[in-house]
PDB file of C-alpha atoms in Angstrom:
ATOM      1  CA  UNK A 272       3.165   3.266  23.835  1.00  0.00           C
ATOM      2  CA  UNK A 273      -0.036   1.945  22.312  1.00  0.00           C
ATOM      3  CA  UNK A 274       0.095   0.022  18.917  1.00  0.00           C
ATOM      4  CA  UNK A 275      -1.334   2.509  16.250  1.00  0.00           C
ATOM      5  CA  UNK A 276      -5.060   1.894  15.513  1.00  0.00           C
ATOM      6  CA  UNK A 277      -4.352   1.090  11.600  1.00  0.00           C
ATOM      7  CA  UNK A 278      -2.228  -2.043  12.637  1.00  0.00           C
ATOM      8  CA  UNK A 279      -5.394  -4.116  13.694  1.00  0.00           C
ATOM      9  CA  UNK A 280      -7.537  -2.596  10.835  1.00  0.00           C
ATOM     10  CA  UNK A 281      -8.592  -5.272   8.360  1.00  0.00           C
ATOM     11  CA  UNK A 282      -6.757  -4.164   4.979  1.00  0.00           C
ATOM     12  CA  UNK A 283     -10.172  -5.850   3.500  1.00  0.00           C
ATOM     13  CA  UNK A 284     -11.790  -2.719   4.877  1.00  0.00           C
ATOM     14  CA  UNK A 285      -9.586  -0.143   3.529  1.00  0.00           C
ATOM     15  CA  UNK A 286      -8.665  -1.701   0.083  1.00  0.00           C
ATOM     16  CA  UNK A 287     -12.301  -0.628  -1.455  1.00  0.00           C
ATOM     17  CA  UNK A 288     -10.814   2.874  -0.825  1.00  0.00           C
ATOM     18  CA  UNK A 289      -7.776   2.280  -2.651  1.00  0.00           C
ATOM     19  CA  UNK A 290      -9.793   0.948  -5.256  1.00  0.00           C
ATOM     20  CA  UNK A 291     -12.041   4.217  -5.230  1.00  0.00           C
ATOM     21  CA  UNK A 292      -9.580   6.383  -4.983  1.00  0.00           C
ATOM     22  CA  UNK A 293      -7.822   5.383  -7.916  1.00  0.00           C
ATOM     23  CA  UNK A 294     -11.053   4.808  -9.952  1.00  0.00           C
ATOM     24  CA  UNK A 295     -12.318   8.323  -9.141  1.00  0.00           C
ATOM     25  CA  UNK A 296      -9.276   9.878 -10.901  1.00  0.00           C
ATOM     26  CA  UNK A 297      -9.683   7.208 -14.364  1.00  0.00           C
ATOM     27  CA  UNK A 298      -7.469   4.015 -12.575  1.00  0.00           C
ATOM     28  CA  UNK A 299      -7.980   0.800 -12.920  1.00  0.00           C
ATOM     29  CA  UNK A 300      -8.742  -1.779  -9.909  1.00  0.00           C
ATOM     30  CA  UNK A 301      -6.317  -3.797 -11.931  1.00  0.00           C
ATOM     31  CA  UNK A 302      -3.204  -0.432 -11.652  1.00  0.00           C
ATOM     32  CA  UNK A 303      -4.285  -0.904  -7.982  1.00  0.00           C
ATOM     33  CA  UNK A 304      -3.517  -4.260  -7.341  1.00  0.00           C
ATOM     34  CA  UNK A 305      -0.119  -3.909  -9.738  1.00  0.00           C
ATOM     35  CA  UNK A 306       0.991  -1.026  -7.427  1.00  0.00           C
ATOM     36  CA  UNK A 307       0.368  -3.429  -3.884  1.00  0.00           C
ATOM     37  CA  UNK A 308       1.810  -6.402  -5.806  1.00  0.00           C
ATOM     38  CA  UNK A 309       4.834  -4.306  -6.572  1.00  0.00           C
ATOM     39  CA  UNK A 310       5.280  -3.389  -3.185  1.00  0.00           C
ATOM     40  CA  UNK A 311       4.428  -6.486  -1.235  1.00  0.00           C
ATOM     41  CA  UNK A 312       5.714  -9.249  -3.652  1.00  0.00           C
ATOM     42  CA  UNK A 313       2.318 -11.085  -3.509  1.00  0.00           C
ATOM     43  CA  UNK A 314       0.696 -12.863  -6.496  1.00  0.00           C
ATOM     44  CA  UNK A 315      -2.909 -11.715  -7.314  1.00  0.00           C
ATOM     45  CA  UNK A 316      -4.440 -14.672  -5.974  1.00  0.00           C
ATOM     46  CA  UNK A 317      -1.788 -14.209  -2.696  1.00  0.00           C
ATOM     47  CA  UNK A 318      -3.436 -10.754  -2.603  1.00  0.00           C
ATOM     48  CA  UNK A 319      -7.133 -11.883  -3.313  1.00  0.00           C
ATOM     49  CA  UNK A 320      -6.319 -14.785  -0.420  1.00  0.00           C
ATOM     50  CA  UNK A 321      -5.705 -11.740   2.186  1.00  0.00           C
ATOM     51  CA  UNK A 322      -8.472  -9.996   1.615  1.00  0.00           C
ATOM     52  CA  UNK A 323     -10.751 -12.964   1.887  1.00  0.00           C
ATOM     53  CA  UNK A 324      -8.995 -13.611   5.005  1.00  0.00           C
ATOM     54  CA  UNK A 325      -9.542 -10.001   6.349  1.00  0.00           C
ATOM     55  CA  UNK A 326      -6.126  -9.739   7.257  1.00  0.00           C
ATOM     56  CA  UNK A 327      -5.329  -6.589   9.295  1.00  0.00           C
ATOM     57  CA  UNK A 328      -2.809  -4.186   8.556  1.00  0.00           C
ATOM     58  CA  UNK A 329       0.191  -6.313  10.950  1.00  0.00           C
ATOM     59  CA  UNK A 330      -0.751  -9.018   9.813  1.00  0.00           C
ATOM     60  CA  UNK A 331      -0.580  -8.259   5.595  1.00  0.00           C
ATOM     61  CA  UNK A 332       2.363  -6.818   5.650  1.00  0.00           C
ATOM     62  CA  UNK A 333       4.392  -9.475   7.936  1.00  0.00           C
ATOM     63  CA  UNK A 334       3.080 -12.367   5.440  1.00  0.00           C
ATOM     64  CA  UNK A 335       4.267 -10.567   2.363  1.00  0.00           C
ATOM     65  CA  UNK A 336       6.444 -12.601   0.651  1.00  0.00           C
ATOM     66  CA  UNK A 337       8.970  -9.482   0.114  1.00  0.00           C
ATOM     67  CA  UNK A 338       8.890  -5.779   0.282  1.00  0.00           C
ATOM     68  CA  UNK A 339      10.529  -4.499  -3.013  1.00  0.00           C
ATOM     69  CA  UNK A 340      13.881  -3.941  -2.402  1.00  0.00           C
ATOM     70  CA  UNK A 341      13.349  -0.482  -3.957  1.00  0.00           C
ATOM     71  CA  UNK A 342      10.813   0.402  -1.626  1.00  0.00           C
ATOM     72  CA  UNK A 343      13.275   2.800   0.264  1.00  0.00           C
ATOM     73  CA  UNK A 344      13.380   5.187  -3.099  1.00  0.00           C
ATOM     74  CA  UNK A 345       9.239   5.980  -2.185  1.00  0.00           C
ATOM     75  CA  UNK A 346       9.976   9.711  -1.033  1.00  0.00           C
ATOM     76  CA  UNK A 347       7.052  12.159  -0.478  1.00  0.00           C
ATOM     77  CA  UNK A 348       4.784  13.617   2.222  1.00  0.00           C
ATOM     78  CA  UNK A 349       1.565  11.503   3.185  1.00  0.00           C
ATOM     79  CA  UNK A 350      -0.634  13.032   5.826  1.00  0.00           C
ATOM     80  CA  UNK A 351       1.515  15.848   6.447  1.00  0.00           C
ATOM     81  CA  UNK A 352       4.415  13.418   7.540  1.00  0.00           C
ATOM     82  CA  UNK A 353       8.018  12.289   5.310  1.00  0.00           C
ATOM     83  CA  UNK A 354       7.814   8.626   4.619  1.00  0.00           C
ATOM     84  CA  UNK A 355      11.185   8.268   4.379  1.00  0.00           C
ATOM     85  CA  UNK A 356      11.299   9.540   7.736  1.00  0.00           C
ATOM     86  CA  UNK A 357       8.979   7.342   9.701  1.00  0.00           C
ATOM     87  CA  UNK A 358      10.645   5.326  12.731  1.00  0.00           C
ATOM     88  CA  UNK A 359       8.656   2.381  12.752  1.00  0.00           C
ATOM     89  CA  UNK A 360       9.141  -0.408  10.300  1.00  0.00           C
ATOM     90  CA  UNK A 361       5.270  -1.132   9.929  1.00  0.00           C
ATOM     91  CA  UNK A 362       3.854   2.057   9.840  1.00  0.00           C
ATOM     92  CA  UNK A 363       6.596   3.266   7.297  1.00  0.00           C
ATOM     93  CA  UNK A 364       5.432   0.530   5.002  1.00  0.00           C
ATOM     94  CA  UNK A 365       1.620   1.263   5.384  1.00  0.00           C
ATOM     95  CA  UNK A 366       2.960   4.653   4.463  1.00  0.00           C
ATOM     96  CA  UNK A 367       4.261   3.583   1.330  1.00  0.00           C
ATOM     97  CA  UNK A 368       1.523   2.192  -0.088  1.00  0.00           C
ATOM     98  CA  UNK A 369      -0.529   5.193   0.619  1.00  0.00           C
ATOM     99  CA  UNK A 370       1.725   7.450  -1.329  1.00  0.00           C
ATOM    100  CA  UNK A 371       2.042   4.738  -4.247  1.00  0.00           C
ATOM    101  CA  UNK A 372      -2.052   5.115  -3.809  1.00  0.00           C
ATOM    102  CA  UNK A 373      -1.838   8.841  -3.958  1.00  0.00           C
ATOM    103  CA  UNK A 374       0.447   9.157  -6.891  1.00  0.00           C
ATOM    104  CA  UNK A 375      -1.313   6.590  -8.605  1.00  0.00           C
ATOM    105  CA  UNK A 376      -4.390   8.707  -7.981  1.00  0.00           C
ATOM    106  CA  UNK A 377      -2.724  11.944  -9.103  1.00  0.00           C
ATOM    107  CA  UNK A 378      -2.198  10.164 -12.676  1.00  0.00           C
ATOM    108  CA  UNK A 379       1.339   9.584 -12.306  1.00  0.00           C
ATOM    109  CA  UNK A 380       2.696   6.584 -15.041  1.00  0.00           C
ATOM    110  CA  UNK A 381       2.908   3.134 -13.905  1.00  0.00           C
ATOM    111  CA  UNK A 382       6.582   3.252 -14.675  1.00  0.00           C
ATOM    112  CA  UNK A 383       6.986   6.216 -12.257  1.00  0.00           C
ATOM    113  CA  UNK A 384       5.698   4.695  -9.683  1.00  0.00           C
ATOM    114  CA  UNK A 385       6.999   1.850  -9.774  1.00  0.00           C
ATOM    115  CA  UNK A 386      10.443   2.780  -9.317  1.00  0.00           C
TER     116      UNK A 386
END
């Protein structure tokens, strides 16, 4: 089977999304960047390095210095499918961050989301 498409996009490219996303609904850039730190264990200038880089999506996530350990409590429907029920490693990962994103987005408190 084919590697999904998102694992060779740049996360430079989809990051401005993020950002928008968040910003549309009265977040921060800053909340933003707390929420991927949280996740990925990277510094902001660890996280400012990879987007300068134009790392893709495989590539991101493998150099993270450490996927919270509390990662596995993200729960939730993203794109009409369970995180918590995604087989592969990467994609289930890429999946987090889109529902901290989304819940982010939906005005849900830092503290919440960052279980």
């Amino acid at each position: 089977m084919a590697e999904h498409r998102i694992f060779t996009t740049p996360f430079s490219s989809v990051y401005p999304l993020y950002v928008q996303k968040a910003e549309r609904k009265g977040r921060t850039k800053d909340e933003v960047d707390q929420v991927i730190r949280w996740l990925t264990g990277y510094d902001q200038a660890g996280l400012d390095k990879q987007i300068r880089q134009h790392s893709d999506f495989a590539t991101f996530f493998a150099q993270a210095p450490a996927i919270h350990p509390h990662a596995s409590l993200i729960k939730g429907v993203v794109c009409g499918v369970r995180v918590e029920e995604v087989q592969d490693p990467l994609m289930q990962k890429i999946r987090y961050l889109d529902k901290l994103i989304d819940e982010l987005a939906k005005g849900k408190a830092l503290d919440k989301i960052l279980r």
